[in-house]
mmCIF file of C-alpha atoms in Angstrom:
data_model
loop_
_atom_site.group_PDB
_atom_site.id
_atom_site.type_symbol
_atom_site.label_atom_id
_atom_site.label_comp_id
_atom_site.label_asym_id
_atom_site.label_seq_id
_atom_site.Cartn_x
_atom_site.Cartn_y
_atom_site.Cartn_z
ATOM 1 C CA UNK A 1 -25.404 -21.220 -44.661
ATOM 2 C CA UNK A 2 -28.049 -22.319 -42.198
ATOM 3 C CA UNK A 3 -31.206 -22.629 -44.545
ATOM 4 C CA UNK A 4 -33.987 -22.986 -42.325
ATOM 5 C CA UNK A 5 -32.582 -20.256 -39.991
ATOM 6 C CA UNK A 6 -32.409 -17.777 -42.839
ATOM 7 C CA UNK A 7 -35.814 -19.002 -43.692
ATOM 8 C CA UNK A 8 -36.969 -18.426 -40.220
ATOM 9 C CA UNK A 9 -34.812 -15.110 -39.922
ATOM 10 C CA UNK A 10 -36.902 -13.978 -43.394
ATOM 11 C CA UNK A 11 -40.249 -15.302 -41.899
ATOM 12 C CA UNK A 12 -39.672 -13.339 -38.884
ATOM 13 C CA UNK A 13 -39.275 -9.766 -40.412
ATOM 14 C CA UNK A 14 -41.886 -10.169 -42.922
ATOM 15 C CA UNK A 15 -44.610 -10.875 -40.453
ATOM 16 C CA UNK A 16 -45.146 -7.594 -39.262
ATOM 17 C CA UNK A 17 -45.130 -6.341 -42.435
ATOM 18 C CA UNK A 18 -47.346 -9.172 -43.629
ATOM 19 C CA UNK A 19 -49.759 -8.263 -40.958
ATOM 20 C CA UNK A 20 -49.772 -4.771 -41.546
ATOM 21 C CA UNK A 21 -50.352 -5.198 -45.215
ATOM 22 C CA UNK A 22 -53.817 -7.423 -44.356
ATOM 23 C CA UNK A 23 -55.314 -5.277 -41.725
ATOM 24 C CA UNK A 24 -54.741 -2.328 -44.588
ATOM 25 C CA UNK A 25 -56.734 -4.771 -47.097
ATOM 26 C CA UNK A 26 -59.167 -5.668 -44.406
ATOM 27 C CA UNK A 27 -59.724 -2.033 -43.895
ATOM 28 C CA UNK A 28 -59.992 -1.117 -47.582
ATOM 29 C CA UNK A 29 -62.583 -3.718 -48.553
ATOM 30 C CA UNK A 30 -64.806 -3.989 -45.850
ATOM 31 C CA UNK A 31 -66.219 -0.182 -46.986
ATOM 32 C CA UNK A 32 -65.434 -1.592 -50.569
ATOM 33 C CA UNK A 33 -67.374 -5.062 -49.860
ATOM 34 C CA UNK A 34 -70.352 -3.172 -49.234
ATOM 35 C CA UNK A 35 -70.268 0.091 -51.736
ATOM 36 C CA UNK A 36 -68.620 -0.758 -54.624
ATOM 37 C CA UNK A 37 -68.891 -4.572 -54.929
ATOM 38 C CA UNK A 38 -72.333 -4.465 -56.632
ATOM 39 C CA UNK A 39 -71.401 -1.440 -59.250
ATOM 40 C CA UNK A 40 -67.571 -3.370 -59.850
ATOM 41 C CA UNK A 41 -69.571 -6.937 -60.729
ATOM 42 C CA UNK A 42 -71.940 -4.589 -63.055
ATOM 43 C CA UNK A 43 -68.895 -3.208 -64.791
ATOM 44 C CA UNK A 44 -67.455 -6.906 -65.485
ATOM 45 C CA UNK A 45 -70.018 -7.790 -66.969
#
């Protein structure tokens, strides 16, 4: 088997997926970055 064109193959249908997954972080923490950041460092301390 072809390595680097399974690799690539693999690479290829996980990026959309991968991309997906970070704008759904992004979009999570930027109301969490700037609510809940502040009470979250309290708490670990």
């Amino acid at each position: 088997m072809d390595m680097n064109r399974y690799r690539r193959k693999i690479y290829l249908e996980d990026k959309p997926r991968e991309t997906a997954k970070n704008e759904l972080l992004a979009a999570f923490q930027l109301p969490l970055k700037t609510e809940y950041i502040p009470a979250t460092e309290a708490w670990a301390e």
